[in-house]
Coordinates of C-alpha atoms in Angstrom, one line a residue:
X16 CA 0.0 0.0 0.0
X17 CA 2.4 2.7 -1.2
X18 CA 0.8 4.9 -3.9
X19 CA -0.1 7.6 -1.3
X20 CA 0.2 8.6 2.3
X21 CA 2.7 7.0 4.7
X22 CA 3.5 4.2 2.2
X23 CA 4.4 6.7 -0.5
X24 CA 6.5 8.8 1.9
X25 CA 8.5 5.7 2.9
X26 CA 9.0 4.7 -0.7
X27 CA 10.3 8.2 -1.5
X28 CA 12.7 8.1 1.5
X29 CA 14.3 4.8 0.5
X30 CA 14.3 5.7 -3.2
X31 CA 16.2 8.9 -2.5
X32 CA 18.7 6.7 -0.6
X33 CA 19.4 4.6 -3.7
X34 CA 17.3 1.6 -2.9
X35 CA 15.5 -0.4 -5.6
X36 CA 12.0 0.2 -4.4
X37 CA 9.0 -2.0 -5.2
X38 CA 5.5 -0.8 -4.3
X39 CA 1.9 -2.0 -4.8
X40 CA -1.5 -0.5 -4.6
X41 CA -5.0 -1.3 -5.8
X42 CA -5.2 1.4 -8.4
X43 CA -3.0 1.8 -11.5
X44 CA -3.4 5.6 -11.6
X45 CA -1.7 6.1 -8.2
X46 CA 1.1 3.8 -9.2
X47 CA 1.6 5.6 -12.5
X48 CA 1.8 9.0 -10.6
X49 CA 4.4 7.5 -8.2
X50 CA 6.4 6.1 -11.1
X51 CA 6.3 9.5 -13.0
X52 CA 7.9 11.0 -9.9
X53 CA 10.4 8.1 -9.4
X54 CA 11.2 6.6 -12.8
X55 CA 13.1 3.5 -11.5
X56 CA 10.2 2.5 -9.2
X57 CA 8.8 -1.0 -9.7
X58 CA 5.1 -1.1 -9.3
X59 CA 2.4 -3.8 -9.0
X60 CA -1.3 -3.7 -8.9
X61 CA -2.6 -5.7 -6.0
X62 CA -5.6 -5.7 -3.7
X63 CA -4.1 -6.6 -0.4
X64 CA -7.4 -7.8 1.0
X65 CA -7.4 -10.6 -1.5
X66 CA -5.4 -13.6 -0.3
X67 CA -4.8 -15.1 -3.8
X68 CA -3.7 -11.7 -5.1
X69 CA -1.2 -11.3 -2.2
X70 CA 0.2 -14.7 -2.8
X71 CA 0.5 -14.0 -6.5
X72 CA 2.3 -10.7 -5.8
X73 CA 4.8 -12.5 -3.5
X74 CA 5.5 -15.1 -6.1
X75 CA 6.3 -12.4 -8.7
X76 CA 8.5 -10.5 -6.3
X77 CA 10.4 -13.7 -5.4
X78 CA 10.8 -14.6 -9.0
X79 CA 11.7 -11.2 -10.4
X80 CA 13.7 -9.7 -7.5
X81 CA 14.9 -12.4 -5.1
X82 CA 15.7 -11.5 -1.6
X83 CA 14.4 -8.3 0.0
X84 CA 16.4 -6.1 2.4
X85 CA 13.3 -4.5 3.8
X86 CA 9.6 -5.5 3.7
X87 CA 7.1 -2.8 4.7
X88 CA 3.6 -4.1 5.4
X89 CA 1.6 -0.9 5.1
X90 CA -1.6 -2.0 3.5
X91 CA -4.5 -0.6 5.5
X92 CA -8.0 0.8 5.5
X93 CA -9.9 2.6 8.2
X94 CA -13.7 2.5 8.6
X95 CA -15.2 3.7 11.8
X96 CA -17.7 1.5 13.6
X97 CA -18.5 -0.5 16.7
X98 CA -18.0 -4.2 17.1
X99 CA -21.4 -4.9 18.5
X100 CA -23.4 -3.4 15.7
X101 CA -21.2 -3.1 12.6
X102 CA -21.9 -5.2 9.5
X103 CA -19.9 -8.5 9.4
X104 CA -18.5 -7.4 6.1
X105 CA -16.8 -4.4 7.8
X106 CA -15.0 -6.8 10.2
X107 CA -14.0 -9.1 7.4
X108 CA -12.7 -6.3 5.1
X109 CA -10.6 -4.7 7.8
X110 CA -9.1 -7.9 9.1
X111 CA -8.3 -9.0 5.6
X112 CA -6.7 -5.7 4.6
X113 CA -5.0 -4.7 7.8
X114 CA -3.9 -8.1 9.2
X115 CA -4.1 -10.9 6.8
X116 CA -2.2 -9.1 4.1
X117 CA 0.8 -8.7 6.4
X118 CA 0.6 -12.4 7.4
X119 CA 0.4 -13.8 3.9
X120 CA 3.0 -11.4 2.4
X121 CA 5.5 -11.9 5.2
X122 CA 5.0 -15.7 5.1
X123 CA 5.8 -15.8 1.4
X124 CA 8.7 -13.4 1.3
X125 CA 10.5 -14.3 4.5
X126 CA 12.1 -17.6 3.4
X127 CA 14.6 -15.8 1.1
X128 CA 15.4 -13.3 3.9
X129 CA 15.9 -16.1 6.3
X130 CA 18.2 -17.9 3.9
X131 CA 20.2 -14.8 3.6
X132 CA 20.3 -14.4 7.4
X133 CA 19.4 -10.7 7.3
X134 CA 16.6 -8.2 6.6
X135 CA 14.0 -6.1 8.3
X136 CA 10.2 -6.4 8.4
X137 CA 8.3 -3.2 9.2
X138 CA 4.6 -3.5 10.1
X139 CA 2.6 -0.3 10.0
X140 CA 0.4 -0.6 13.1
X141 CA -1.3 2.3 14.8
X142 CA -1.9 4.1 18.1
X143 CA -5.2 2.1 17.8
X144 CA -3.0 -1.0 18.3
X145 CA -2.6 -0.1 22.0
X146 CA -5.5 2.2 22.7
X147 CA -9.2 1.3 22.4
X148 CA -11.5 3.9 21.0
X149 CA -15.3 3.8 21.2
X150 CA -15.6 4.2 17.4
X151 CA -12.5 2.0 16.6
X152 CA -14.5 -1.2 16.1
X153 CA -12.9 -3.6 13.7
X154 CA -10.1 -1.2 12.8
X155 CA -8.8 -1.3 16.4
X156 CA -9.2 -5.0 16.5
X157 CA -7.2 -5.5 13.3
X158 CA -4.4 -3.2 14.5
X159 CA -4.2 -4.9 17.9
X160 CA -3.9 -8.1 15.9
X161 CA -1.1 -6.7 13.7
X162 CA 0.8 -5.5 16.8
X163 CA 0.5 -9.0 18.2
X164 CA 1.6 -10.5 14.9
X165 CA 4.6 -8.3 15.0
X166 CA 5.6 -9.4 18.5
X167 CA 5.2 -13.1 17.7
X168 CA 7.1 -12.8 14.4
X169 CA 9.9 -10.9 16.1
X170 CA 10.4 -13.7 18.5
X171 CA 10.5 -16.3 15.7
X172 CA 12.9 -14.2 13.6
X173 CA 15.4 -13.3 16.4
X174 CA 17.6 -16.3 15.9
X175 CA 17.4 -16.0 12.1
X176 CA 18.9 -12.5 11.9
X177 CA 15.7 -10.8 10.8
X178 CA 14.4 -7.7 12.7
X179 CA 10.7 -6.9 13.0
X180 CA 9.7 -3.3 13.7
X181 CA 6.2 -2.2 14.6
X182 CA 5.3 1.4 13.9
X183 CA 2.4 2.9 15.8
X184 CA 1.6 6.3 14.5
X185 CA -1.1 8.6 15.8
X186 CA -3.1 10.9 13.4
X187 CA -1.0 11.4 10.3
X188 CA -1.7 13.8 7.5
X189 CA -3.0 11.6 4.7
X190 CA -6.1 11.4 2.6
X191 CA -7.8 9.3 5.3
X192 CA -8.5 12.6 7.0
X193 CA -9.8 14.4 4.0
X194 CA -12.9 16.5 4.9
X195 CA -12.2 16.4 8.6
X196 CA -11.8 20.1 8.8
X197 CA -8.9 19.8 11.3
X198 CA -5.8 22.1 11.0
X199 CA -2.8 20.6 9.3
X200 CA -0.7 21.5 12.3
X201 CA -2.5 18.9 14.4
X202 CA -1.2 16.0 12.3
X203 CA 2.1 14.2 12.1
X204 CA 3.6 14.7 8.6
X205 CA 3.9 11.4 6.7
X206 CA 7.5 12.3 6.1
X207 CA 8.3 12.0 9.8
X208 CA 7.1 8.4 9.8
X209 CA 9.3 7.7 6.8
X210 CA 12.3 9.2 8.5
X211 CA 11.8 7.1 11.6
X212 CA 11.4 3.9 9.5
X213 CA 14.5 4.7 7.5
X214 CA 16.5 5.4 10.7
X215 CA 15.4 2.3 12.4
X216 CA 16.3 0.1 9.4
X217 CA 19.8 1.6 9.3
X218 CA 20.8 0.9 12.8
X219 CA 23.5 -1.8 13.4
X220 CA 22.1 -5.3 12.8
X221 CA 22.9 -5.9 16.5
X222 CA 20.0 -3.5 17.4
X223 CA 16.3 -3.5 16.8
X224 CA 13.7 -0.8 17.6
X225 CA 10.8 -3.0 18.5
X226 CA 8.1 -0.4 18.7
X227 CA 8.0 3.1 17.3
X228 CA 5.2 5.1 19.0
X229 CA 4.7 8.6 17.5
X230 CA 1.8 11.0 18.2
X231 CA 0.9 14.5 17.2
X232 CA 2.8 16.9 19.5
X233 CA -0.6 18.2 20.9
X234 CA -1.9 14.7 21.5
X235 CA -4.3 12.3 19.8
X236 CA -7.2 13.4 17.8

């Protein structure tokens, strides 16, 4: 999920550092715009809520590019609601997009990283991974799940030389907040998230930043 928002900011940061960057998104138009800005970008259309599409994407990446240095699981969608009365389909969509995508993509791409004995997995969690909100509903549940997935995967990967980093941002200035009529100054810039991810990835392999918690300076929205 990297044609806009936090994902695009991370792609830009690593691209500027000379990385070969691969991104995916559901829409071709967003990918084309990113590639126009970064001509050497490699793009894939993929609906991360679709298990078969995620597995197909992973197979292509393995075949065409081999071992990754960094995997960023950033696919996500937010829909407000409450667990006791929201439609079943809301729960299923959010869990599939926000949690299952990271599970299936990591599972398919990690074997090459394990064989190489190095690499970093970055999972884009949320403040909603550690704080329950009355309108968080399935979104909070999915992000709590992703944080738990990150913790479990980190333990599994420790002896294999793979670091797992969970990023837990508060309100960040992306299209998700369009129409909210909240001053821009109340949000975290997406570029700040990208800087933190880039810095954490470039620490000595003897160190891992397990959780990155970042909030707007004036507090959560």
